[in-house]
PDB file of C-alpha atoms in Angstrom:
ATOM      1  CA  GLN A   1      37.152 -28.391  28.890  1.00  0.00           C
ATOM      2  CA  ARG A   2      34.124 -27.886  30.984  1.00  0.00           C
ATOM      3  CA  VAL A   3      31.190 -26.103  29.276  1.00  0.00           C
ATOM      4  CA  THR A   4      29.048 -23.969  31.878  1.00  0.00           C
ATOM      5  CA  GLY A   5      25.120 -24.413  31.875  1.00  0.00           C
ATOM      6  CA  ALA A   6      24.704 -20.908  30.032  1.00  0.00           C
ATOM      7  CA  ALA A   7      26.975 -21.679  27.394  1.00  0.00           C
ATOM      8  CA  ALA A   8      25.684 -24.945  26.717  1.00  0.00           C
ATOM      9  CA  ALA A   9      22.109 -23.535  26.538  1.00  0.00           C
ATOM     10  CA  ALA A  10      23.471 -20.845  24.314  1.00  0.00           C
ATOM     11  CA  ALA A  11      25.079 -23.320  22.111  1.00  0.00           C
ATOM     12  CA  GLY A  12      22.137 -25.667  22.374  1.00  0.00           C
ATOM     13  CA  GLY A  13      19.646 -22.680  21.081  1.00  0.00           C
ATOM     14  CA  ALA A  14      21.985 -21.700  18.052  1.00  0.00           C
ATOM     15  CA  MET A  15      22.390 -25.301  17.083  1.00  0.00           C
ATOM     16  CA  GLU A  16      18.408 -25.701  17.102  1.00  0.00           C
ATOM     17  CA  ALA A  17      18.312 -22.504  15.045  1.00  0.00           C
ATOM     18  CA  THR A  18      20.641 -23.855  12.605  1.00  0.00           C
ATOM     19  CA  ARG A  19      18.992 -27.181  12.575  1.00  0.00           C
ATOM     20  CA  ARG A  20      15.352 -25.384  11.840  1.00  0.00           C
ATOM     21  CA  ARG A  21      16.781 -23.397   9.017  1.00  0.00           C
ATOM     22  CA  SER A  22      18.596 -26.355   7.320  1.00  0.00           C
ATOM     23  CA  HIS A  23      15.294 -28.246   7.430  1.00  0.00           C
ATOM     24  CA  GLY A  24      13.592 -25.414   5.857  1.00  0.00           C
ATOM     25  CA  ALA A  25      12.059 -24.103   8.842  1.00  0.00           C
ATOM     26  CA  PRO A  26      11.426 -20.321   8.742  1.00  0.00           C
ATOM     27  CA  PRO A  27      13.529 -18.102  10.931  1.00  0.00           C
ATOM     28  CA  GLU A  28      11.990 -17.099  14.326  1.00  0.00           C
ATOM     29  CA  ASP A  29       9.902 -13.624  13.778  1.00  0.00           C
ATOM     30  CA  VAL A  30      10.852 -12.155  17.088  1.00  0.00           C
ATOM     31  CA  GLY A  31       7.903  -9.897  18.462  1.00  0.00           C
ATOM     32  CA  ASN A  32       6.031 -10.535  15.039  1.00  0.00           C
ATOM     33  CA  ARG A  33       8.147  -7.589  13.868  1.00  0.00           C
ATOM     34  CA  ALA A  34       8.348  -9.044  10.191  1.00  0.00           C
ATOM     35  CA  TYR A  35       4.642 -10.118  10.381  1.00  0.00           C
ATOM     36  CA  TRP A  36       3.598  -6.212  11.360  1.00  0.00           C
ATOM     37  CA  ALA A  37       6.072  -4.743   8.900  1.00  0.00           C
ATOM     38  CA  CYS A  38       3.866  -6.590   6.391  1.00  0.00           C
ATOM     39  CA  PHE A  39       0.738  -5.543   7.936  1.00  0.00           C
ATOM     40  CA  ILE A  40       1.779  -1.729   7.689  1.00  0.00           C
ATOM     41  CA  LEU A  41       3.293  -2.264   4.028  1.00  0.00           C
ATOM     42  CA  GLY A  42       0.108  -3.681   2.821  1.00  0.00           C
ATOM     43  CA  ALA A  43      -1.875  -0.702   4.439  1.00  0.00           C
ATOM     44  CA  GLY A  44       0.122   1.392   2.583  1.00  0.00           C
ATOM     45  CA  ILE A  45      -0.526  -0.081  -0.816  1.00  0.00           C
ATOM     46  CA  LEU A  46      -3.979   0.934  -1.269  1.00  0.00           C
ATOM     47  CA  PHE A  47      -4.148   3.954   1.093  1.00  0.00           C
ATOM     48  CA  PRO A  48      -3.980   6.506  -1.606  1.00  0.00           C
ATOM     49  CA  TRP A  49      -6.516   4.824  -4.053  1.00  0.00           C
ATOM     50  CA  ASN A  50      -9.061   4.436  -1.107  1.00  0.00           C
ATOM     51  CA  ALA A  51      -8.415   8.244  -0.262  1.00  0.00           C
ATOM     52  CA  TYR A  52      -9.305   9.263  -3.730  1.00  0.00           C
ATOM     53  CA  VAL A  53     -12.360   6.767  -4.087  1.00  0.00           C
ATOM     54  CA  THR A  54     -13.784   7.747  -0.773  1.00  0.00           C
ATOM     55  CA  ALA A  55     -13.824  11.533  -1.385  1.00  0.00           C
ATOM     56  CA  VAL A  56     -15.492  11.362  -4.962  1.00  0.00           C
ATOM     57  CA  ASP A  57     -18.461  13.580  -3.587  1.00  0.00           C
ATOM     58  CA  TYR A  58     -15.815  16.183  -2.536  1.00  0.00           C
ATOM     59  CA  PHE A  59     -14.073  16.032  -6.159  1.00  0.00           C
ATOM     60  CA  GLU A  60     -17.482  16.021  -7.843  1.00  0.00           C
ATOM     61  CA  ARG A  61     -18.411  19.060  -5.978  1.00  0.00           C
ATOM     62  CA  LEU A  62     -15.019  20.631  -6.666  1.00  0.00           C
ATOM     63  CA  TYR A  63     -15.280  19.775 -10.446  1.00  0.00           C
ATOM     64  CA  PRO A  64     -18.953  19.653 -11.297  1.00  0.00           C
ATOM     65  CA  GLY A  65     -20.367  17.550 -14.349  1.00  0.00           C
ATOM     66  CA  ARG A  66     -16.843  15.763 -14.700  1.00  0.00           C
ATOM     67  CA  HIS A  67     -18.159  12.204 -13.679  1.00  0.00           C
ATOM     68  CA  ILE A  68     -15.303  11.790 -11.119  1.00  0.00           C
ATOM     69  CA  ASP A  69     -16.124   8.593  -9.817  1.00  0.00           C
ATOM     70  CA  ARG A  70     -15.771   6.966 -13.511  1.00  0.00           C
ATOM     71  CA  VAL A  71     -12.831   8.717 -14.523  1.00  0.00           C
ATOM     72  CA  PHE A  72     -10.870   8.083 -11.517  1.00  0.00           C
ATOM     73  CA  GLY A  73     -11.479   4.202 -12.067  1.00  0.00           C
ATOM     74  CA  VAL A  74     -10.179   4.232 -15.852  1.00  0.00           C
ATOM     75  CA  LEU A  75      -7.359   6.506 -14.852  1.00  0.00           C
ATOM     76  CA  TYR A  76      -6.297   4.340 -12.029  1.00  0.00           C
ATOM     77  CA  PHE A  77      -6.624   0.778 -13.309  1.00  0.00           C
ATOM     78  CA  VAL A  78      -5.482   1.414 -17.131  1.00  0.00           C
ATOM     79  CA  PRO A  79      -1.863   2.716 -16.020  1.00  0.00           C
ATOM     80  CA  ASN A  80      -1.885   0.053 -13.415  1.00  0.00           C
ATOM     81  CA  PHE A  81      -2.448  -2.817 -15.855  1.00  0.00           C
ATOM     82  CA  CYS A  82       0.168  -1.132 -18.365  1.00  0.00           C
ATOM     83  CA  THR A  83       2.839  -0.998 -15.689  1.00  0.00           C
ATOM     84  CA  LEU A  84       2.252  -4.217 -14.041  1.00  0.00           C
ATOM     85  CA  LEU A  85       2.874  -6.239 -17.596  1.00  0.00           C
ATOM     86  CA  PRO A  86       6.361  -4.845 -17.504  1.00  0.00           C
ATOM     87  CA  VAL A  87       6.957  -5.331 -13.902  1.00  0.00           C
ATOM     88  CA  LEU A  88       6.001  -8.899 -14.211  1.00  0.00           C
ATOM     89  CA  ARG A  89       8.025  -9.523 -17.219  1.00  0.00           C
ATOM     90  CA  TYR A  90      11.174  -7.652 -16.590  1.00  0.00           C
ATOM     91  CA  GLY A  91      11.000  -7.518 -12.737  1.00  0.00           C
ATOM     92  CA  HIS A  92      14.408  -8.894 -12.634  1.00  0.00           C
ATOM     93  CA  VAL A  93      16.057  -5.947 -14.211  1.00  0.00           C
ATOM     94  CA  VAL A  94      15.019  -3.505 -11.215  1.00  0.00           C
ATOM     95  CA  SER A  95      15.437  -4.734  -7.628  1.00  0.00           C
ATOM     96  CA  PRO A  96      12.009  -5.212  -5.665  1.00  0.00           C
ATOM     97  CA  ARG A  97      13.374  -2.631  -3.004  1.00  0.00           C
ATOM     98  CA  VAL A  98      13.549  -0.014  -5.736  1.00  0.00           C
ATOM     99  CA  ARG A  99      10.510  -0.781  -7.187  1.00  0.00           C
ATOM    100  CA  ILE A 100       8.613  -0.604  -3.639  1.00  0.00           C
ATOM    101  CA  ARG A 101      10.568   2.689  -2.831  1.00  0.00           C
ATOM    102  CA  PHE A 102       9.445   4.329  -5.946  1.00  0.00           C
ATOM    103  CA  GLY A 103       5.815   2.980  -5.229  1.00  0.00           C
ATOM    104  CA  TYR A 104       5.777   4.454  -1.707  1.00  0.00           C
ATOM    105  CA  THR A 105       7.371   7.925  -2.621  1.00  0.00           C
ATOM    106  CA  THR A 106       5.112   8.272  -5.692  1.00  0.00           C
ATOM    107  CA  PHE A 107       1.977   7.388  -3.397  1.00  0.00           C
ATOM    108  CA  LEU A 108       3.331  10.259  -0.941  1.00  0.00           C
ATOM    109  CA  LEU A 109       3.550  12.882  -3.650  1.00  0.00           C
ATOM    110  CA  CYS A 110       0.345  11.771  -5.177  1.00  0.00           C
ATOM    111  CA  LEU A 111      -1.544  12.342  -1.788  1.00  0.00           C
ATOM    112  CA  VAL A 112      -0.124  16.006  -1.690  1.00  0.00           C
ATOM    113  CA  VAL A 113      -1.775  16.670  -5.006  1.00  0.00           C
ATOM    114  CA  PRO A 114      -5.619  17.074  -3.946  1.00  0.00           C
ATOM    115  CA  SER A 115      -4.379  20.030  -1.361  1.00  0.00           C
ATOM    116  CA  ILE A 116      -2.796  22.032  -4.478  1.00  0.00           C
ATOM    117  CA  HIS A 117      -5.739  23.374  -6.257  1.00  0.00           C
ATOM    118  CA  ALA A 118      -3.805  25.668  -8.499  1.00  0.00           C
ATOM    119  CA  GLY A 119      -3.209  22.525 -10.744  1.00  0.00           C
ATOM    120  CA  GLY A 120      -6.924  21.775 -11.392  1.00  0.00           C
ATOM    121  CA  LEU A 121      -8.537  18.809 -12.537  1.00  0.00           C
ATOM    122  CA  GLY A 122      -5.637  17.993 -14.904  1.00  0.00           C
ATOM    123  CA  LEU A 123      -3.068  17.819 -12.057  1.00  0.00           C
ATOM    124  CA  LEU A 124      -5.473  15.371 -10.112  1.00  0.00           C
ATOM    125  CA  LEU A 125      -6.162  13.324 -12.806  1.00  0.00           C
ATOM    126  CA  ILE A 126      -2.419  12.872 -13.506  1.00  0.00           C
ATOM    127  CA  ALA A 127      -1.787  12.136  -9.988  1.00  0.00           C
ATOM    128  CA  VAL A 128      -4.640   9.355 -10.008  1.00  0.00           C
ATOM    129  CA  GLY A 129      -2.833   7.766 -13.067  1.00  0.00           C
ATOM    130  CA  LEU A 130       0.531   8.079 -11.308  1.00  0.00           C
ATOM    131  CA  THR A 131      -1.051   6.191  -8.084  1.00  0.00           C
ATOM    132  CA  GLY A 132      -1.993   3.400 -10.422  1.00  0.00           C
ATOM    133  CA  VAL A 133       1.493   3.191 -11.998  1.00  0.00           C
ATOM    134  CA  ALA A 134       2.922   3.259  -8.230  1.00  0.00           C
ATOM    135  CA  ASP A 135       0.489   0.567  -7.003  1.00  0.00           C
ATOM    136  CA  ALA A 136       1.701  -1.836  -9.790  1.00  0.00           C
ATOM    137  CA  CYS A 137       5.152  -1.435  -8.742  1.00  0.00           C
ATOM    138  CA  ALA A 138       4.735  -1.486  -5.174  1.00  0.00           C
ATOM    139  CA  GLN A 139       2.168  -4.048  -4.822  1.00  0.00           C
ATOM    140  CA  GLY A 140       3.672  -6.398  -7.599  1.00  0.00           C
ATOM    141  CA  SER A 141       6.869  -6.177  -5.977  1.00  0.00           C
ATOM    142  CA  LEU A 142       5.647  -6.638  -2.199  1.00  0.00           C
ATOM    143  CA  PHE A 143       3.537  -9.651  -3.104  1.00  0.00           C
ATOM    144  CA  GLY A 144       6.550 -11.057  -4.743  1.00  0.00           C
ATOM    145  CA  SER A 145       8.765 -10.853  -2.205  1.00  0.00           C
ATOM    146  CA  VAL A 146       6.462 -11.953   0.611  1.00  0.00           C
ATOM    147  CA  GLY A 147       5.291 -14.879  -1.655  1.00  0.00           C
ATOM    148  CA  PRO A 148       8.306 -17.257  -0.626  1.00  0.00           C
ATOM    149  CA  MET A 149       7.811 -16.390   2.917  1.00  0.00           C
ATOM    150  CA  PRO A 150       5.377 -18.326   5.181  1.00  0.00           C
ATOM    151  CA  GLU A 151       1.650 -17.808   4.340  1.00  0.00           C
ATOM    152  CA  ARG A 152       1.044 -15.772   7.449  1.00  0.00           C
ATOM    153  CA  TYR A 153       3.234 -12.860   5.853  1.00  0.00           C
ATOM    154  CA  THR A 154       1.111 -12.937   2.716  1.00  0.00           C
ATOM    155  CA  GLN A 155      -2.002 -12.907   5.041  1.00  0.00           C
ATOM    156  CA  ALA A 156      -0.443  -9.828   6.736  1.00  0.00           C
ATOM    157  CA  LEU A 157      -0.036  -7.959   3.477  1.00  0.00           C
ATOM    158  CA  MET A 158      -3.602  -8.726   2.756  1.00  0.00           C
ATOM    159  CA  GLY A 159      -5.059  -7.664   6.064  1.00  0.00           C
ATOM    160  CA  GLY A 160      -3.148  -4.483   5.929  1.00  0.00           C
ATOM    161  CA  THR A 161      -4.923  -3.593   2.636  1.00  0.00           C
ATOM    162  CA  SER A 162      -8.193  -4.067   4.232  1.00  0.00           C
ATOM    163  CA  PHE A 163      -7.330  -2.227   7.248  1.00  0.00           C
ATOM    164  CA  SER A 164      -6.433   0.948   4.923  1.00  0.00           C
ATOM    165  CA  GLY A 165      -9.946   0.804   3.552  1.00  0.00           C
ATOM    166  CA  LEU A 166     -11.299   0.543   7.261  1.00  0.00           C
ATOM    167  CA  ILE A 167      -9.176   3.552   8.284  1.00  0.00           C
ATOM    168  CA  ILE A 168     -10.028   5.646   5.195  1.00  0.00           C
ATOM    169  CA  SER A 169     -13.781   4.850   5.708  1.00  0.00           C
ATOM    170  CA  ILE A 170     -13.665   5.947   9.303  1.00  0.00           C
ATOM    171  CA  LEU A 171     -11.910   9.023   8.650  1.00  0.00           C
ATOM    172  CA  ARG A 172     -14.465   9.801   5.744  1.00  0.00           C
ATOM    173  CA  LEU A 173     -17.400   9.287   8.173  1.00  0.00           C
ATOM    174  CA  ILE A 174     -15.595  11.411  10.918  1.00  0.00           C
ATOM    175  CA  THR A 175     -15.258  14.283   8.356  1.00  0.00           C
ATOM    176  CA  LYS A 176     -18.844  13.917   7.019  1.00  0.00           C
ATOM    177  CA  ALA A 177     -20.010  14.199  10.668  1.00  0.00           C
ATOM    178  CA  ALA A 178     -17.884  17.018  11.429  1.00  0.00           C
ATOM    179  CA  PHE A 179     -18.647  19.484   8.571  1.00  0.00           C
ATOM    180  CA  PRO A 180     -22.143  20.440   7.277  1.00  0.00           C
ATOM    181  CA  ALA A 181     -23.214  18.839   3.834  1.00  0.00           C
ATOM    182  CA  THR A 182     -22.740  22.419   2.167  1.00  0.00           C
ATOM    183  CA  THR A 183     -20.272  23.639  -0.355  1.00  0.00           C
ATOM    184  CA  ALA A 184     -18.507  25.704   2.252  1.00  0.00           C
ATOM    185  CA  GLY A 185     -18.585  22.427   4.566  1.00  0.00           C
ATOM    186  CA  LEU A 186     -17.405  20.077   1.771  1.00  0.00           C
ATOM    187  CA  ALA A 187     -14.433  22.266   1.072  1.00  0.00           C
ATOM    188  CA  LYS A 188     -13.099  22.051   4.422  1.00  0.00           C
TER     189      LYS A 188
END
């Protein structure tokens, strides 16, 4: 049988891809989709924490005399650490996908809490603590999932976390410039 040029090229390409995989070469990242997915996931990991920390002046004005900047740190990192230990030890029990989805769903819910003033400071502090728990689940699972991949994907995850800090800082600068530095302006 005679093989046409296009079929031979397709077969050669498939054989080349198979050869690369069998020798440990990573699969091709067409359009850098996996890279950008890791970057976006990385941005999502620290976005809620950066949002809380960058708006401490707002929360201190809302709840005067409460030392929000110190309370947020403790209420984020203690649950984060206490959750990370079982995630590392018993992570095999729950799939990484479930832990990552739990983390991002909790992030989303916790980001809504500051707009609910009826819950007061207690609800806000619970949301900060839950953000720490969600971060331990999502971040530990993401880095565990990306770890076996080529190093550029870990770099994308780290770059995304840095990017979230940059975006939150820029948004905070814009809001500080747009509204007056008064109680009424801070409440907007």
